JSON list of C-alpha atoms in Angstrom, two decimals:
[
{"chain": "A", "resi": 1, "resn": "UNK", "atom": "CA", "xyz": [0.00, 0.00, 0.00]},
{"chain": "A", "resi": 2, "resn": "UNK", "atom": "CA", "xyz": [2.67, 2.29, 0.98]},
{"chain": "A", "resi": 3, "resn": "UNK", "atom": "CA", "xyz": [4.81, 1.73, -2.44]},
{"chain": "A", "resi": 4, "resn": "UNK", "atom": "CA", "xyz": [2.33, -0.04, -4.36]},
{"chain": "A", "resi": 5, "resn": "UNK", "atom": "CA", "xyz": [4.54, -2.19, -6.86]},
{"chain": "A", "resi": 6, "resn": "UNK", "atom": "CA", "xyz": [5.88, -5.02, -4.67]},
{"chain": "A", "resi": 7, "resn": "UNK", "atom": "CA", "xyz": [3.41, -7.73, -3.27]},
{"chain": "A", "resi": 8, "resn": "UNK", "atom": "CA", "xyz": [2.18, -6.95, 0.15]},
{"chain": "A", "resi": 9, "resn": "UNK", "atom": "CA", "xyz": [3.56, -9.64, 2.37]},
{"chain": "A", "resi": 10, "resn": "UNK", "atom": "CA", "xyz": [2.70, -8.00, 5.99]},
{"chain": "A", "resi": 11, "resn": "UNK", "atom": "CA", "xyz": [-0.85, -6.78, 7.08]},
{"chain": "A", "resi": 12, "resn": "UNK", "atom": "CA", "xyz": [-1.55, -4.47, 9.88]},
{"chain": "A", "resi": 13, "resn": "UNK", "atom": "CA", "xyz": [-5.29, -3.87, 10.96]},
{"chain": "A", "resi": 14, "resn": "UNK", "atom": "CA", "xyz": [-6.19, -0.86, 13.37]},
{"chain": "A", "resi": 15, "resn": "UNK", "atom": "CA", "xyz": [-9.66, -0.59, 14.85]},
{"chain": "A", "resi": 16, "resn": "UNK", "atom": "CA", "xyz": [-10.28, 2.72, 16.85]},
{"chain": "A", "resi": 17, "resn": "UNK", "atom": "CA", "xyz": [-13.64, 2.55, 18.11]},
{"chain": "A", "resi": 18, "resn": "UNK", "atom": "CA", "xyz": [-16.41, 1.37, 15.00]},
{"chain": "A", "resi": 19, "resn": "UNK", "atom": "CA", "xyz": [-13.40, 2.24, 12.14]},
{"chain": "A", "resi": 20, "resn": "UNK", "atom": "CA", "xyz": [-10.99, -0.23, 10.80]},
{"chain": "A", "resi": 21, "resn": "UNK", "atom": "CA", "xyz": [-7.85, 0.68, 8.88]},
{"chain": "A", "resi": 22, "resn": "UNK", "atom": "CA", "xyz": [-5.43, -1.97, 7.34]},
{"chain": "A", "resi": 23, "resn": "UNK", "atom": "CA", "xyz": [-2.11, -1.40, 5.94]},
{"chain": "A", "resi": 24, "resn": "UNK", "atom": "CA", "xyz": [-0.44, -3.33, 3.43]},
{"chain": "A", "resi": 25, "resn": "UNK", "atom": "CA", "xyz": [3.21, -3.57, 3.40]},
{"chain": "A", "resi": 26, "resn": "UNK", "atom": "CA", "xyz": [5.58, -5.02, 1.21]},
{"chain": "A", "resi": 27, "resn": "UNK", "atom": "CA", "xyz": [9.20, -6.22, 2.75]},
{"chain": "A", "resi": 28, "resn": "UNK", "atom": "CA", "xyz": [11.23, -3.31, 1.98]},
{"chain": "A", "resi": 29, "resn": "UNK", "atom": "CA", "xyz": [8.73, -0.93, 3.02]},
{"chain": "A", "resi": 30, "resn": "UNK", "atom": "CA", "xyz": [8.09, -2.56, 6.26]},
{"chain": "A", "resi": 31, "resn": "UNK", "atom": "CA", "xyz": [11.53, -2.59, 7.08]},
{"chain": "A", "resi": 32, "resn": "UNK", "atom": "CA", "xyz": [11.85, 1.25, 6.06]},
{"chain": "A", "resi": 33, "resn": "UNK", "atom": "CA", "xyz": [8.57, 1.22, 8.97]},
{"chain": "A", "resi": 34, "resn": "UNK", "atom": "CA", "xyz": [11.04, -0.99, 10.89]},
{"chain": "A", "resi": 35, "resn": "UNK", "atom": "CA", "xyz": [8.27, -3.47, 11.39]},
{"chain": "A", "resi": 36, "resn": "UNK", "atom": "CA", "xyz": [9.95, -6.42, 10.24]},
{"chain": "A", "resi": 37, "resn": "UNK", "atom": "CA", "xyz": [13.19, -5.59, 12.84]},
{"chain": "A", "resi": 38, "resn": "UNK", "atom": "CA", "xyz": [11.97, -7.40, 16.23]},
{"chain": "A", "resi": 39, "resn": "UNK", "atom": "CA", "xyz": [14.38, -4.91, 17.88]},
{"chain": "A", "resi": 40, "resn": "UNK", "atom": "CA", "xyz": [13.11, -1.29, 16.40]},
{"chain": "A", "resi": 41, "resn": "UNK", "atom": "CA", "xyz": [9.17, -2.56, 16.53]},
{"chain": "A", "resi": 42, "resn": "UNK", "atom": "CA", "xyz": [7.60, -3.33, 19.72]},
{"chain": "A", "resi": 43, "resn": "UNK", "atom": "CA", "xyz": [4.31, -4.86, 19.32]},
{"chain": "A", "resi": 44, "resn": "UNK", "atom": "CA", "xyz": [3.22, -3.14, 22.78]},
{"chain": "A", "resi": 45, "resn": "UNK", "atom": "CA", "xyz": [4.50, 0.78, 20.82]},
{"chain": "A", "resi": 46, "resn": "UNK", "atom": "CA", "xyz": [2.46, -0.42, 18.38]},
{"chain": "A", "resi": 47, "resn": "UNK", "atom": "CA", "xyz": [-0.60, -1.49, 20.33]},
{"chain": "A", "resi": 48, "resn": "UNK", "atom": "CA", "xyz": [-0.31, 1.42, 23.08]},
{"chain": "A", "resi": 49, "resn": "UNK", "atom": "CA", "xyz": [1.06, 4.25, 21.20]},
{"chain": "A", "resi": 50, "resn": "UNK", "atom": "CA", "xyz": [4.75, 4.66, 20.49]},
{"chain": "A", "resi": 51, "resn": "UNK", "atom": "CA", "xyz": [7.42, 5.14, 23.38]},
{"chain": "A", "resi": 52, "resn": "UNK", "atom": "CA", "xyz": [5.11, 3.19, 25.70]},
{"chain": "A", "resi": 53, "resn": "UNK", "atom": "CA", "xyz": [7.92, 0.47, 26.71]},
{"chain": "A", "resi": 54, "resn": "UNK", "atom": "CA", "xyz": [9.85, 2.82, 26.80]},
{"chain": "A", "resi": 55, "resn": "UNK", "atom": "CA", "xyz": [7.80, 4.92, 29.18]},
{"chain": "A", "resi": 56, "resn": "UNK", "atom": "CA", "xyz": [7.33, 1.28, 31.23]},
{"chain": "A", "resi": 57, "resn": "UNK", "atom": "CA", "xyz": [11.49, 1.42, 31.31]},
{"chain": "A", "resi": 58, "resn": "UNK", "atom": "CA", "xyz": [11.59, 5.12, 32.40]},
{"chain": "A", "resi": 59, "resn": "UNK", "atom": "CA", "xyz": [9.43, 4.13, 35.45]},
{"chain": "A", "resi": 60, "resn": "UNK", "atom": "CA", "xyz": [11.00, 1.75, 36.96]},
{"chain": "A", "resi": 61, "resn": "UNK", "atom": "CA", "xyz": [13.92, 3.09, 36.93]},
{"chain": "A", "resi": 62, "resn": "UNK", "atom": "CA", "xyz": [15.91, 1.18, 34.30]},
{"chain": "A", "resi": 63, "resn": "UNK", "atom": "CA", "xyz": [15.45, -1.26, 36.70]},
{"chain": "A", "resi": 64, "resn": "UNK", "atom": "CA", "xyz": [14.00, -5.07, 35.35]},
{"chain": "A", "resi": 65, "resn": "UNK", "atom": "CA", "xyz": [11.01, -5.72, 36.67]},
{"chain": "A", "resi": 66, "resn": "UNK", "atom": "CA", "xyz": [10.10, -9.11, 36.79]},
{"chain": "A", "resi": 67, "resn": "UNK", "atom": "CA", "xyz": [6.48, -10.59, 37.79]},
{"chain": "A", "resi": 68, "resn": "UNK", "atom": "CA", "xyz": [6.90, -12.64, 40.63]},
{"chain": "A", "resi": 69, "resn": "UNK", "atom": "CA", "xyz": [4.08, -15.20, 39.70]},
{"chain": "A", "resi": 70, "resn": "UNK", "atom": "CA", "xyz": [5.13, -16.10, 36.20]},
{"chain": "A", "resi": 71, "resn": "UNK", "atom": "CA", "xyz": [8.43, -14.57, 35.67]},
{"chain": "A", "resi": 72, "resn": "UNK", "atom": "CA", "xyz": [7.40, -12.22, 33.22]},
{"chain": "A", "resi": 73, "resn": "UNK", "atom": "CA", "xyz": [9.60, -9.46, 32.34]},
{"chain": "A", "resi": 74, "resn": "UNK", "atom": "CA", "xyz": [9.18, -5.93, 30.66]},
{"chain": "A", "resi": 75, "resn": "UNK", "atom": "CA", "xyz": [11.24, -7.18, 27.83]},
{"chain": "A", "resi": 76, "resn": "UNK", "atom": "CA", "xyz": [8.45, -9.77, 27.34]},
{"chain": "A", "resi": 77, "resn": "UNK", "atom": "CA", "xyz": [5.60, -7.27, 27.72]},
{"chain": "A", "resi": 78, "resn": "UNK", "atom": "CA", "xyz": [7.60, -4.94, 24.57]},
{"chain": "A", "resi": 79, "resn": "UNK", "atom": "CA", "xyz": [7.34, -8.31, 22.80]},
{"chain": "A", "resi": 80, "resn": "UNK", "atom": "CA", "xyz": [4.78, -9.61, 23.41]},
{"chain": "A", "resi": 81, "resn": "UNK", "atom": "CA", "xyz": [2.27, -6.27, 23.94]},
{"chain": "A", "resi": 82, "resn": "UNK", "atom": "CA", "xyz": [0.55, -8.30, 26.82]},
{"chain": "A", "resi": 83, "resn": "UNK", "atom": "CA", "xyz": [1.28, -9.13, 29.96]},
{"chain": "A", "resi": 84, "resn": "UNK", "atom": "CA", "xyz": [1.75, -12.80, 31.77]},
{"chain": "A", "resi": 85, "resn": "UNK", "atom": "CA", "xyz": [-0.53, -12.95, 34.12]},
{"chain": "A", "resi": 86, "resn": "UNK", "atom": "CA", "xyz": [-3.31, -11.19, 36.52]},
{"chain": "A", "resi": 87, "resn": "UNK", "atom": "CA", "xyz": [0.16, -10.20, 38.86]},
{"chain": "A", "resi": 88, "resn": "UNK", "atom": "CA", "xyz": [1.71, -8.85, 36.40]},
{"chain": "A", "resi": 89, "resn": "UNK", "atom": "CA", "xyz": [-0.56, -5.80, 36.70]},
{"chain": "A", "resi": 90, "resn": "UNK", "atom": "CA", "xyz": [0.66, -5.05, 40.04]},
{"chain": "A", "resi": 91, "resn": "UNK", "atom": "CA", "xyz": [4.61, -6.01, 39.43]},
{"chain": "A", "resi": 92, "resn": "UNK", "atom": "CA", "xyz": [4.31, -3.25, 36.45]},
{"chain": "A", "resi": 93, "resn": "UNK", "atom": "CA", "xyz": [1.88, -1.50, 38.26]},
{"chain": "A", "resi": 94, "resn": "UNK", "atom": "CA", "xyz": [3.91, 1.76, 38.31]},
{"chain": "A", "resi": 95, "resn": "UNK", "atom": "CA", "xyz": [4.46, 1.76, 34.26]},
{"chain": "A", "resi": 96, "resn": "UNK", "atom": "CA", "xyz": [0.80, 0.35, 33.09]},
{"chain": "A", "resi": 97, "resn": "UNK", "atom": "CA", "xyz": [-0.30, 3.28, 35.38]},
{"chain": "A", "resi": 98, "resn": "UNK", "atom": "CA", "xyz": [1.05, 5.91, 32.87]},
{"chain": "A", "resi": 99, "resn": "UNK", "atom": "CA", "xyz": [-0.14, 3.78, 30.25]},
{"chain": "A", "resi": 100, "resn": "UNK", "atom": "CA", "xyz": [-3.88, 3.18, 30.79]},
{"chain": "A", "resi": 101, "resn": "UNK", "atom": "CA", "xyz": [-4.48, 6.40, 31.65]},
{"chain": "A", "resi": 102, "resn": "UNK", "atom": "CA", "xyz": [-3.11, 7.71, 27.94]},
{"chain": "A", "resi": 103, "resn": "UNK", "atom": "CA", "xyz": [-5.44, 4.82, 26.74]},
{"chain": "A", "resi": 104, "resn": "UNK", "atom": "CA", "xyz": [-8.73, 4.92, 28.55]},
{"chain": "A", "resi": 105, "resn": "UNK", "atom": "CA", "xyz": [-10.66, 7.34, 30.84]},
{"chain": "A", "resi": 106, "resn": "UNK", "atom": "CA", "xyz": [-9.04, 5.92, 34.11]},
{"chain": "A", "resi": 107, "resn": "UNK", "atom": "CA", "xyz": [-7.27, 3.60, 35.52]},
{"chain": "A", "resi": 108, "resn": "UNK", "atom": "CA", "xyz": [-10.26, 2.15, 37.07]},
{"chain": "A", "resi": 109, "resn": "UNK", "atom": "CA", "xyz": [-12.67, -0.20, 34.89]},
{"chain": "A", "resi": 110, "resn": "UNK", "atom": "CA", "xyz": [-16.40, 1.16, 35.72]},
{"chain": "A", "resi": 111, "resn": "UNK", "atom": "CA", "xyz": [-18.12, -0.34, 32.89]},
{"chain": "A", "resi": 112, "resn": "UNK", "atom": "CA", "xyz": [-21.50, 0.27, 31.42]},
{"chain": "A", "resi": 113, "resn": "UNK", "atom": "CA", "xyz": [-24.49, -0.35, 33.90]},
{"chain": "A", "resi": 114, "resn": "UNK", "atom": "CA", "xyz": [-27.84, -0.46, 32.47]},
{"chain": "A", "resi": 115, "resn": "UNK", "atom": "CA", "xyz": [-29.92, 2.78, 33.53]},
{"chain": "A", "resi": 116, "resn": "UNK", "atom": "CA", "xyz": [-32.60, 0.92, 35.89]},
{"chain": "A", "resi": 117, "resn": "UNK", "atom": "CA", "xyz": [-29.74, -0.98, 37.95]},
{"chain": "A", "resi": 118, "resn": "UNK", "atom": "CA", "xyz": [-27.36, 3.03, 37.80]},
{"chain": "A", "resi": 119, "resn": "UNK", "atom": "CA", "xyz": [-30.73, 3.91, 39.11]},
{"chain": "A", "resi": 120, "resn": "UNK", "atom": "CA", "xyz": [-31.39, 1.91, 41.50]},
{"chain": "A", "resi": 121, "resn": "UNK", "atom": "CA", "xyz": [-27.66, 1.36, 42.81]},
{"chain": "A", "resi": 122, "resn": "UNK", "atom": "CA", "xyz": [-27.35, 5.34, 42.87]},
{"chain": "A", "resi": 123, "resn": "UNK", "atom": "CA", "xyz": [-30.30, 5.35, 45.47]},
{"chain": "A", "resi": 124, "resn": "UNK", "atom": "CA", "xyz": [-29.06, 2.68, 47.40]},
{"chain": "A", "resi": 125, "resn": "UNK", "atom": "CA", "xyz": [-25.38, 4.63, 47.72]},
{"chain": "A", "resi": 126, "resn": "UNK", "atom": "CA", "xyz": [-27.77, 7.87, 49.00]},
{"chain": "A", "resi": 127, "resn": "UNK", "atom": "CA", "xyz": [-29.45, 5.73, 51.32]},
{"chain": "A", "resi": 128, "resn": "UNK", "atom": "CA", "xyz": [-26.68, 4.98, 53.13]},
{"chain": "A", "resi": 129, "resn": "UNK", "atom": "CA", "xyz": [-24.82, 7.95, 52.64]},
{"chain": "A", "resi": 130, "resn": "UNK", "atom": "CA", "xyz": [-27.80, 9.30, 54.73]},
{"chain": "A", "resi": 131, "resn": "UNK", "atom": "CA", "xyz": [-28.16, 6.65, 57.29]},
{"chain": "A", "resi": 132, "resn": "UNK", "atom": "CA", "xyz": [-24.31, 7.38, 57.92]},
{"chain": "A", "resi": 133, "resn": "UNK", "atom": "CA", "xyz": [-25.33, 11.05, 58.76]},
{"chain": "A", "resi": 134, "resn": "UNK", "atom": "CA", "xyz": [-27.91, 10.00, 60.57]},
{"chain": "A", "resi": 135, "resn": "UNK", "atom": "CA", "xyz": [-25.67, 7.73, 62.74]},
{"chain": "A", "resi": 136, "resn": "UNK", "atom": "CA", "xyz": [-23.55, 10.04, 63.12]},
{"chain": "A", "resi": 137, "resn": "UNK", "atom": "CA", "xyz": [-25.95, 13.18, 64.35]},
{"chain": "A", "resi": 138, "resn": "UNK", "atom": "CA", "xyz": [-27.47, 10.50, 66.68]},
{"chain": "A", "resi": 139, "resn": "UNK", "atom": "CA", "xyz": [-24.20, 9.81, 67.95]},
{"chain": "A", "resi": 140, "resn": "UNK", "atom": "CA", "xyz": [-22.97, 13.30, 68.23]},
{"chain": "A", "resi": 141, "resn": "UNK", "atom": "CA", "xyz": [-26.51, 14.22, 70.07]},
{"chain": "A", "resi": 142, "resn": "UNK", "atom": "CA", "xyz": [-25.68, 11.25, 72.94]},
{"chain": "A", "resi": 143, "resn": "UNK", "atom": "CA", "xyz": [-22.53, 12.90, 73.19]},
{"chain": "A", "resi": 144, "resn": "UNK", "atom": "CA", "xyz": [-24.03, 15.86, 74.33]},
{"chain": "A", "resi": 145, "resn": "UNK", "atom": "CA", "xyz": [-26.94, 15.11, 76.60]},
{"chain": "A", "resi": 146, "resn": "UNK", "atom": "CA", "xyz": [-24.16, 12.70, 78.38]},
{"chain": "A", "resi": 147, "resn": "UNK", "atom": "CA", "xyz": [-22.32, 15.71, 79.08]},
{"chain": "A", "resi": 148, "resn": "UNK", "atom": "CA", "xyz": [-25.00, 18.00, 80.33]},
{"chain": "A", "resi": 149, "resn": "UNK", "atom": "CA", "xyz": [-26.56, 15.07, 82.68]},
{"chain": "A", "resi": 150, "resn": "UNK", "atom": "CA", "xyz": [-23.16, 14.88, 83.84]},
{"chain": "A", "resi": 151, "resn": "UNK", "atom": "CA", "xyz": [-22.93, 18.36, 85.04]}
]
């Protein structure tokens, strides 16, 4: 696609949201893109934006982190663009940090709720946000009648 006279012989597909984009690469041009060298393409730049295993370097100091559940190491995560397992998300929890929060909202999956359960579960959360002041004025009131029947 990018020269258009050799044969395509790598395929990249992007899909942002409800758009797909696919580019078609013949060898010399994906080596010009440096996506056939495993060392100057990092399926994780690719996947998260480049410089982000980089970025996962620069925050732990230069320092290799390795997940102490399956051994997994940043070096794998740049290759691989995923991580090992559900501990590697805290081992590289200082790195991903930086990360998700370029790629999503948060760093806090909230999800979608359907509106009668938001509903309901935003009454419930007022409910006992106002039982808690409650408690607590009934509380504060005890306080004070213990003093003055003390006096």
């Amino acid at each position: 696609m990018i020269c258009k006279q050799n044969p395509a012989k790598v395929h990249l597909t992007q899909i942002v949201g409800d758009k797909m984009q696919k580019v078609d690469l013949c060898d010399d041009c994906a080596k010009k893109k440096g996506v056939n060298d495993p060392a100057g393409f990092s399926l994780a730049d690719l996947l998260l934006g480049l410089g982000a295993s980089q970025e996962m370097a620069q925050s732990s100091g230069g320092e290799d982190i390795k997940c102490p559940n399956c051994g997994f190491t940043q070096a794998d995560f740049k290759k691989a663009g995923r991580l090992g397992c559900s501990q590697c998300y805290l081992a590289f929890a200082e790195g991903l940090e930086g990360l998700l929060k370029t790629m999503h909202k948060g760093t806090k999956h909230v999800g979608k709720v359907p509106a009668a359960l938001r509903q309901s579960r935003d009454l419930n959360e007022r409910l006992k946000h106002l039982q808690k002041k409650i408690g607590k004025s009934r509380h504060r009131r005890r306080l004070r009648t213990g003093r003055q029947s003390a006096r």
